[in-house]
Coordinates of C-alpha atoms in Angstrom, one line a residue:
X6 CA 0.0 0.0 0.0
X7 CA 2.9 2.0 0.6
X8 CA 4.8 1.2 -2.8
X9 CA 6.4 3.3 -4.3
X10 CA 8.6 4.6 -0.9
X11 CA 9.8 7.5 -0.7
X12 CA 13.4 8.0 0.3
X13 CA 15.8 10.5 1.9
X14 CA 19.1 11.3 2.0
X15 CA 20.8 13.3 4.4
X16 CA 23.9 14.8 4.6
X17 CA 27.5 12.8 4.8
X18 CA 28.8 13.1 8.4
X19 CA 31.5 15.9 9.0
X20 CA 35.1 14.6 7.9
X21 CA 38.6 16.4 8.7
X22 CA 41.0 13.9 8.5
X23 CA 45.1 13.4 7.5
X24 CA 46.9 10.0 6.4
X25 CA 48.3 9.8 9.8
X26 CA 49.6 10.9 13.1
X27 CA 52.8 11.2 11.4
X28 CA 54.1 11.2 7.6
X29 CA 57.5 12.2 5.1
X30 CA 56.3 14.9 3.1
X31 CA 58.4 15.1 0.0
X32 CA 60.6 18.6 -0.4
X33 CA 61.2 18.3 -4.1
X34 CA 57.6 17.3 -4.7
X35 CA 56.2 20.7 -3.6
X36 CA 56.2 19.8 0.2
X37 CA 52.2 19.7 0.3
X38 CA 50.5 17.9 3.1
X39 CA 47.3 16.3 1.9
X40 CA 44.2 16.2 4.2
X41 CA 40.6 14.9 3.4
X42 CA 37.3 17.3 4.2
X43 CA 34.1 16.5 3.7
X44 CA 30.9 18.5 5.4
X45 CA 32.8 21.0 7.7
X46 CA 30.2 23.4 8.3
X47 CA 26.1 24.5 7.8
X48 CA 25.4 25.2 5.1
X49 CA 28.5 24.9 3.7
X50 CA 27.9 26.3 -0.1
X51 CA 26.6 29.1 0.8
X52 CA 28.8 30.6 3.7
X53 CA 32.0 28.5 4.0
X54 CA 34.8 28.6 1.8
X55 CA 37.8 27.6 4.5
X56 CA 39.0 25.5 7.4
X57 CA 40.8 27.8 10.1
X58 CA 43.9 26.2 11.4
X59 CA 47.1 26.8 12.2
X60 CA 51.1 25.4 11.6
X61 CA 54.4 25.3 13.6
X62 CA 57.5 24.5 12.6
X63 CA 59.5 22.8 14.9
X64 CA 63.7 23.7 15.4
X65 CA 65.5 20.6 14.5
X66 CA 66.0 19.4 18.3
X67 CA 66.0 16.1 18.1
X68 CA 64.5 15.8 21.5
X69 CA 61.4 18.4 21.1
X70 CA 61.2 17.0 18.0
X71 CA 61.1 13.2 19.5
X72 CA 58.2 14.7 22.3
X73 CA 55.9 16.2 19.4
X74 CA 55.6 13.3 17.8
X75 CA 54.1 11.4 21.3
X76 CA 52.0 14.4 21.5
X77 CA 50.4 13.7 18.2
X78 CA 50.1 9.9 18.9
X79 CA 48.6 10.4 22.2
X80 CA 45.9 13.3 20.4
X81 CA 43.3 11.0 18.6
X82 CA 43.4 8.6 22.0
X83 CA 39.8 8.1 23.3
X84 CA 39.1 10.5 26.1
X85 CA 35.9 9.6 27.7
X86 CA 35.1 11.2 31.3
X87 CA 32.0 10.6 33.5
X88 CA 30.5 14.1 34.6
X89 CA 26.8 14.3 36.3
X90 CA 23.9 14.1 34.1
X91 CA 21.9 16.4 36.4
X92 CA 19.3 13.8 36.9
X93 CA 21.9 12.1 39.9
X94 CA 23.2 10.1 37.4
X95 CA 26.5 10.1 35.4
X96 CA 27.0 10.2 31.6
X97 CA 30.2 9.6 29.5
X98 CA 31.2 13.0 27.6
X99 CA 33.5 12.5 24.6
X100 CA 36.7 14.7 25.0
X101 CA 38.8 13.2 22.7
X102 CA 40.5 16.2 20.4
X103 CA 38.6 18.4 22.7
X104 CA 41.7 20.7 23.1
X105 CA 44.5 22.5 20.6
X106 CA 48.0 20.5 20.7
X107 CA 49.5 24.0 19.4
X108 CA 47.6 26.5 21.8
X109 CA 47.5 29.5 19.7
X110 CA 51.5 28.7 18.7
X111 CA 52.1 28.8 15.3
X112 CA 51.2 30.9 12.0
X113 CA 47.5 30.9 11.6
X114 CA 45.7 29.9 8.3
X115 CA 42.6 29.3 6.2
X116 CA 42.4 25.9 4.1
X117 CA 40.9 26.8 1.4
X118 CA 38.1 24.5 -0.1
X119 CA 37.6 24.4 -3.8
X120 CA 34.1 22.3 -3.1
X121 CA 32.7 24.8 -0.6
X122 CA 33.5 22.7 1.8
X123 CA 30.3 20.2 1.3
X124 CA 31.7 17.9 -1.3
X125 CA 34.7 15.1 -0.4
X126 CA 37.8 16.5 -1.0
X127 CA 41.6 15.8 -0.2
X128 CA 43.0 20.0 0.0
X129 CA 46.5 20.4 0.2
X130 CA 48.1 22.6 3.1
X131 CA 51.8 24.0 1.5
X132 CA 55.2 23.6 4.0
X133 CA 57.7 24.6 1.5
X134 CA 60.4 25.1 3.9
X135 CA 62.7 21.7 4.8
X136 CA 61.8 20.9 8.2
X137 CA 59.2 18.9 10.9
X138 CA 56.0 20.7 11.1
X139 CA 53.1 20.2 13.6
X140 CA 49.6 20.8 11.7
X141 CA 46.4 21.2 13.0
X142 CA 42.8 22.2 11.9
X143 CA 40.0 23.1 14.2
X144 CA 36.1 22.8 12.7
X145 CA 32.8 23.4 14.9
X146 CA 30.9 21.6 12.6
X147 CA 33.3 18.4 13.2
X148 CA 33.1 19.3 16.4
X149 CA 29.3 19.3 17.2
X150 CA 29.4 16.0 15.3
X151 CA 31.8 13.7 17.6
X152 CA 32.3 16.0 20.7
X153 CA 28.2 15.9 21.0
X154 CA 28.7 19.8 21.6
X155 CA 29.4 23.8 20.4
X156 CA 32.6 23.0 20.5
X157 CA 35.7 22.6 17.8
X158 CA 37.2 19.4 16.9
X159 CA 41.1 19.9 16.9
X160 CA 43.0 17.6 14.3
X161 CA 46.8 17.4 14.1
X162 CA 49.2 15.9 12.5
X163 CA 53.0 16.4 11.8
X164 CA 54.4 16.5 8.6
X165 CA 58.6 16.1 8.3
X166 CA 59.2 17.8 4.7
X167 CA 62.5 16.5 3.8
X168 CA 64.8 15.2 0.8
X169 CA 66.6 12.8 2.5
X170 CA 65.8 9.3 4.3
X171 CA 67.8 8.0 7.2
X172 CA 68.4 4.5 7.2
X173 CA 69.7 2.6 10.6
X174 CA 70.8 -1.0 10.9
X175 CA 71.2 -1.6 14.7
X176 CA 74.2 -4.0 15.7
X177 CA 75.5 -5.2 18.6
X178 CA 79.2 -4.9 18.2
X179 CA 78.7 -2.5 15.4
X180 CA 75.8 -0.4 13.8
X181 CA 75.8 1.8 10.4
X182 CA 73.8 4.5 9.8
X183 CA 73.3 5.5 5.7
X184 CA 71.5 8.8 3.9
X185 CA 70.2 8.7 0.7
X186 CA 68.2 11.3 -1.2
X187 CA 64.7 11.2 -2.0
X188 CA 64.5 12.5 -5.1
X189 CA 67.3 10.2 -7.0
X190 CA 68.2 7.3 -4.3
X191 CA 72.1 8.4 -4.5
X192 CA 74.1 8.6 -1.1
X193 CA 74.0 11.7 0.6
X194 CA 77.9 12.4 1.4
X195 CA 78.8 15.3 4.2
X196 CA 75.3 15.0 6.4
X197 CA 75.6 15.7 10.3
X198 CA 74.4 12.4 11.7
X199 CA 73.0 12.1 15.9
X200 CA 71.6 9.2 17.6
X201 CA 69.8 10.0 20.8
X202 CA 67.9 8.8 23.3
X203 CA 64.3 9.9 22.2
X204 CA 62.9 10.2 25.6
X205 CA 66.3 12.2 27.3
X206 CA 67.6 13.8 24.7
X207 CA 71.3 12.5 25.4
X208 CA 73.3 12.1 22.4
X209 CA 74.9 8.5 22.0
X210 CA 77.3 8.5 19.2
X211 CA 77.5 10.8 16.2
X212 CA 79.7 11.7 13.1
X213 CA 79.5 12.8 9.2
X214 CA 79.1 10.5 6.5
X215 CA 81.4 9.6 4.0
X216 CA 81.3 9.8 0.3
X217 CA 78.7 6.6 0.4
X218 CA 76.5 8.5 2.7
X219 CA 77.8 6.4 5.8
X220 CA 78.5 6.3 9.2
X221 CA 80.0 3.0 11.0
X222 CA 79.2 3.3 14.8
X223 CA 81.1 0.9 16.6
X224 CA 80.3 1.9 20.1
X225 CA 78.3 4.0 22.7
X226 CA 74.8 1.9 21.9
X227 CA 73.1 0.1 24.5
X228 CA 71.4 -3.3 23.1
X229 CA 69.4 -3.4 20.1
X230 CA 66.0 -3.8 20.7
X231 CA 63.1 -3.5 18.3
X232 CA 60.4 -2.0 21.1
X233 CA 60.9 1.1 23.5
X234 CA 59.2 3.7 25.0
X235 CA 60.0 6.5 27.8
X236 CA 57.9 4.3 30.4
X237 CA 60.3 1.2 30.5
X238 CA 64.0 1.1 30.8
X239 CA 64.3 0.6 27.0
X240 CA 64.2 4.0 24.9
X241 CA 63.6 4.4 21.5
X242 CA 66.5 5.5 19.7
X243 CA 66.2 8.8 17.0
X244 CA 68.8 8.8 14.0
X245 CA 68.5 12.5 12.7
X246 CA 70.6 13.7 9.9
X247 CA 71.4 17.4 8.8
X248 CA 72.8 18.5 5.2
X249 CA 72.1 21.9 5.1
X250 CA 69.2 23.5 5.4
X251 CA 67.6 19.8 4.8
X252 CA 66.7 18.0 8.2
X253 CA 65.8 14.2 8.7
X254 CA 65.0 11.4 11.1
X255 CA 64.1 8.0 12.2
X256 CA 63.0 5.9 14.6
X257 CA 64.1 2.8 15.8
X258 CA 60.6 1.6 16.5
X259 CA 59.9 2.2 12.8
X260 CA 59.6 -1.4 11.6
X261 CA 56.3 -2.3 10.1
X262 CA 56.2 -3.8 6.8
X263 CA 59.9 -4.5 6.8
X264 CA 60.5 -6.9 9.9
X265 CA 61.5 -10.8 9.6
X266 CA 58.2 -11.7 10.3
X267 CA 56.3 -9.8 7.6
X268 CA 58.2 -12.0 5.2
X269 CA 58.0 -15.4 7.3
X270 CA 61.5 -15.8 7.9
X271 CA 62.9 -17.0 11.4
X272 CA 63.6 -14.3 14.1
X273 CA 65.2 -14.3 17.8
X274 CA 64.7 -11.5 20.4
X275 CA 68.3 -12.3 22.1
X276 CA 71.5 -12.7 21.4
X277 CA 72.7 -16.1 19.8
X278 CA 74.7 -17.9 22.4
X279 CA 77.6 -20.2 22.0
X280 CA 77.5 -22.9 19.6
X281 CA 79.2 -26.8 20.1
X282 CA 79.4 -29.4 17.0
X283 CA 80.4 -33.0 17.2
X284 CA 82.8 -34.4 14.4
X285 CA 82.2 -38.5 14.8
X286 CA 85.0 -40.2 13.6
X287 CA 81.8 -42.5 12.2
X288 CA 78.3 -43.3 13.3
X289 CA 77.8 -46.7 13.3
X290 CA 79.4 -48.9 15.5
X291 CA 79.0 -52.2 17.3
X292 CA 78.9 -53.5 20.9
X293 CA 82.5 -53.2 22.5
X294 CA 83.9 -50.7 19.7
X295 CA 85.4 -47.1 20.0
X296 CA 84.3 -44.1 18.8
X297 CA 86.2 -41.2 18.9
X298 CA 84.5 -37.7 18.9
X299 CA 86.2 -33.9 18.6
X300 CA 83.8 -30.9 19.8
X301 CA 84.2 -27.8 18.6
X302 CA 83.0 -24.7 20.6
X303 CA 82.4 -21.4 18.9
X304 CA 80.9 -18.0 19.7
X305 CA 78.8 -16.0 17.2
X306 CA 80.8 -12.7 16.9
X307 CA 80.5 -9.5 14.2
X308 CA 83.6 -11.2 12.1
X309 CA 82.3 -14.7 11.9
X310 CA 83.1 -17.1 15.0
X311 CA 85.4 -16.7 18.0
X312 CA 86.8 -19.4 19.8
X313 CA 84.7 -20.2 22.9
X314 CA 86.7 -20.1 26.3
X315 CA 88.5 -22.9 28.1
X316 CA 86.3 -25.1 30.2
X317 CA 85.2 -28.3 32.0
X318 CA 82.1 -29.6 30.0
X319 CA 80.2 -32.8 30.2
X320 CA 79.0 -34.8 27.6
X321 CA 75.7 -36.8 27.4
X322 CA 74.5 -40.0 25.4
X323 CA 71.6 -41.3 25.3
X324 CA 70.1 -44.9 23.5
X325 CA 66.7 -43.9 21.8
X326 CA 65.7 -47.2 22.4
X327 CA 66.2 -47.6 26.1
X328 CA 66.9 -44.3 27.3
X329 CA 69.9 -45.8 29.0
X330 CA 72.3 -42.7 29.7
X331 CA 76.2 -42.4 29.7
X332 CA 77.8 -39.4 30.8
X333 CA 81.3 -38.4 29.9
X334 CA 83.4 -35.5 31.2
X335 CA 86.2 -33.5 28.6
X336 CA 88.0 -30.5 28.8
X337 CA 87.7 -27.8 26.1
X338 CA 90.8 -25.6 25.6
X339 CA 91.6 -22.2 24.4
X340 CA 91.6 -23.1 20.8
X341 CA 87.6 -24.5 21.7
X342 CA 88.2 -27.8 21.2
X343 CA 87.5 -30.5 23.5
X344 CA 88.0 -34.7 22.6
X345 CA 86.8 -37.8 24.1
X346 CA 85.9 -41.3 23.5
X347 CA 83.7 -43.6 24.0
X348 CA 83.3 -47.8 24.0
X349 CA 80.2 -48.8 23.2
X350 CA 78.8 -51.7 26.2

């Protein structure tokens, strides 16, 4: 009785949004941010033509630097508080972005919106100048949206507009640090080159890299570790690299996509101890016969193997078929090497 029905649509839900928390922005691309809006105010064709927002760009301090970047991973966390419903009850109010990261630092801006700001759009927001840049966009309409409230939805984001990439291998006898350029993938030769301590700011090693873009650091690292944070005792490390006016950096928490597990292969989180191999003289043998064994003990080192240190060891056979046991004590000397033998009952 009701055929045909009629249908409405309403409006898309408000929509500021970047990428990320974080991202490389591209010097010799035109160093433009990109940044999704979609319904950011009433009536949006008629009286609104911008986004008011603001930037800030950071000095290359590798520790500021380092603590802006927790800043902007801790914004978008929920923030839900129980305040009084004034009916004696309580009721969750949404804070989350509730407040500006930059509070009123920074050069202010308009985004300008090509679609009036109704239709979806990605805008771009212009940071010509090398360097890390915190971002952020405020929108009542957003705002009223998510926050339940008259009352503007901050976004942030940081943006590190750069030519170069800083690369970090992590060793523990040795570890190399390499620069390359964006733009053509050749070696940056000549760059400043830091590793800090993200959370403290203390410098652990440094240097200039070679003609290959390069720098071999062969001490003043604590233990590689893949995880870190300024909670525990193990800190993220930052490798930051200056050629110029150009600044760069990473992180040594910045794994995802390229770790040994992402390509199934095998993976260990501590060091590889010693390793001991037995050299038979043969393996079959019969009741009342001698076998003779060598063992040799080597250490895992940077080089290749080390010999492992003199030592009294003991040696353990077991018969799969009985589990009958025979133990046999040998010596191991400086060279690693340790002999025995053995009659078979």
């Amino acid at each position: 009785e009701r055929f045909p029905l009629s249908i409405q649509f309403d409006h898309m839900p408000p929509l500021v949004k970047f990428a990320a928390s974080f991202g490389i922005v591209e010097a010799k691309e035109g160093g433009v941010l990109p940044v999704t809006v979609r319904s950011v105010e009433p009536q949006l064709a008629q009286r609104v033509s911008s986004v008011a927002g603001a930037s800030l760009r950071i000095p290359t301090s590798d520790k500021d630097i380092a603590a802006w970047l927790r800043k902007l991973d801790d914004a978008d966390d929920n923030d839900y508080r129980d305040e009084p419903d004034g009916k004696g009850g309580t009721k969750a109010v949404n804070y989350t972005g509730a407040t500006s990261l930059l509070g009123g630092k920074g050069t202010a801006m308009k985004l300008a919106l090509p679609g009036g700001g109704k239709q979806f759009e990605v805008v771009g927001i212009p940071l010509t100048k090398p360097g890390f840049y915190v971002v952020e966009l405020a929108s009542p309409a957003l705002g009223r949206a998510l926050l339940g409230r008259d009352k503007p939805r901050y976004v942030a984001a940081g943006a590190l507009v750069t030519n170069m990439a800083v690369h970090f291998k992590w060793g523990r006898s040795s570890s190399l640090v390499w620069v390359t350029a964006l733009d053509s993938g050749k070696p940056v030769s000549g760059a400043n080159i830091r590793i800090t301590d993200s959370c403290s700011g203390a410098v652990l090693a440094g240097g200039t890299s070679d003609g290959s873009g390069r720098l071999l650091v062969k001490s003043g690292l604590p233990e590689p570790e893949t995880y870190g944070d300024c909670d525990g005792e193990t800190h993220t490390l930052m490798v930051s690299a200056r050629a110029g006016e150009d600044y760069s950096f990473t992180l040594t928490q910045w794994g995802e996509g390229i770790r040994p597990y992402d390509f199934d292969l095998p993976y260990g989180w501590s060091e590889r101890n010693e390793i001991i191999h037995t050299v038979f003289d043969r393996t079959l043998l019969r009741q009342g016969e001698t076998i003779n064994m060598k063992h040799i003990l080597r250490k895992p080192v940077v080089n290749g193997f080390d010999f492992g240190s003199a030592r009294k060891m003991t040696l353990k056979l077991i018969h799969s078929g009985s589990n009958t046991e025979f133990t046999l004590p040998f010596d191991v000397g400086t060279d690693g090497i340790g002999e025995n033998t053995w009659t078979a009952p």
